[in-house]
């Protein structure tokens, strides 16, 4: 019975949170028209504060003309400088939502004196990640516990997922994920493979020409 329940939970997680290009309702979508091509993001209703903040920024043109200022191979592509303070209350929903390839999350400032895990105002990132063997997953589990201030450790079903699919388990439980790429994952791949300098900035700037709400 326990084995059947574990398999059922894993199937539920994967069916709910996989990058398939298919919508799961009337979720809002945003298109990033970049210098490398278009990326379509679907925003989760389960994280309404982050969804609404991102939509407001998009409608105001906050990301128009911005560049991906931090790009790390097999890790993330990021847009937006680090702010002085985090402003959005955390909406972390682990293990249902985790750092698999293609998810959209909000950045955080380095300092977190009150351990509230609040998110930055504008800075976002898209996960690329990599596969993890047992040793790397154990290290990620330890990092999760430290970064979440003891709130989370790695869920067994999510651990199994990361052994077969790329992602960033060490970021689980400490950053809010609020959407996913539903079109243009190949554009993300192209961006994360670009040549960067010592500060992880692309040598040739990669720009978001225009961000807009699809519906």
XYZ file of C-alpha atoms in Angstrom, residues 75-160:
86
model
C 21.986 26.561 -13.901
C 19.753 29.582 -14.663
C 19.158 32.570 -16.917
C 18.305 35.671 -14.884
C 16.945 39.138 -15.567
C 17.007 42.069 -13.150
C 19.610 43.424 -10.774
C 19.593 42.540 -7.087
C 17.471 44.974 -5.102
C 18.269 46.401 -1.675
C 15.344 44.628 -0.007
C 12.929 41.771 -0.689
C 9.295 42.836 -0.850
C 7.005 39.971 -1.908
C 5.937 37.509 0.824
C 7.105 33.972 0.115
C 4.648 31.618 -1.606
C 6.827 28.510 -1.566
C 4.808 25.348 -2.176
C 7.276 22.530 -1.863
C 7.149 19.653 -2.745
C 4.233 20.241 -5.160
C 6.250 22.916 -6.970
C 9.992 22.408 -7.342
C 12.973 23.575 -9.406
C 12.670 21.370 -12.468
C 13.902 22.583 -15.849
C 11.822 25.401 -17.322
C 10.203 26.807 -14.186
C 10.036 30.539 -13.521
C 11.020 31.852 -10.075
C 11.616 35.177 -8.392
C 15.057 36.099 -7.125
C 15.962 37.191 -3.618
C 18.468 39.563 -2.041
C 21.530 38.182 -0.346
C 20.492 39.383 3.108
C 17.532 37.760 4.853
C 17.867 38.823 8.505
C 14.324 37.817 9.479
C 14.408 34.478 7.597
C 11.109 35.229 5.847
C 12.314 34.114 2.380
C 10.614 37.109 0.732
C 11.165 37.613 -2.986
C 12.726 40.490 -4.880
C 10.570 43.102 -6.548
C 11.592 42.562 -10.181
C 14.400 40.029 -10.490
C 13.344 36.681 -11.991
C 15.098 33.591 -13.267
C 14.308 30.577 -15.453
C 15.783 27.232 -14.435
C 17.872 25.130 -16.798
C 19.689 22.886 -14.334
C 21.230 19.447 -14.825
C 20.876 15.812 -13.782
C 21.896 14.832 -10.232
C 23.348 11.574 -8.994
C 22.857 10.307 -5.444
C 25.880 12.156 -4.060
C 24.867 15.509 -5.564
C 21.311 15.043 -4.333
C 22.586 14.473 -0.802
C 24.582 17.695 -1.016
C 21.524 19.497 -2.382
C 19.426 18.167 0.497
C 21.882 19.667 2.986
C 21.837 23.011 1.161
C 18.025 22.993 1.106
C 17.887 22.671 4.866
C 20.370 25.502 5.373
C 18.810 27.877 2.834
C 15.262 27.272 4.060
C 16.329 27.762 7.678
C 15.280 24.214 8.530
C 11.820 24.460 6.968
C 12.414 21.874 4.252
C 14.398 18.828 3.330
C 14.224 16.860 0.097
C 10.994 15.007 -0.564
C 11.600 11.344 -1.589
C 9.400 11.557 -4.697
C 11.050 14.792 -5.833
C 14.452 13.190 -5.218
C 13.459 10.396 -7.581
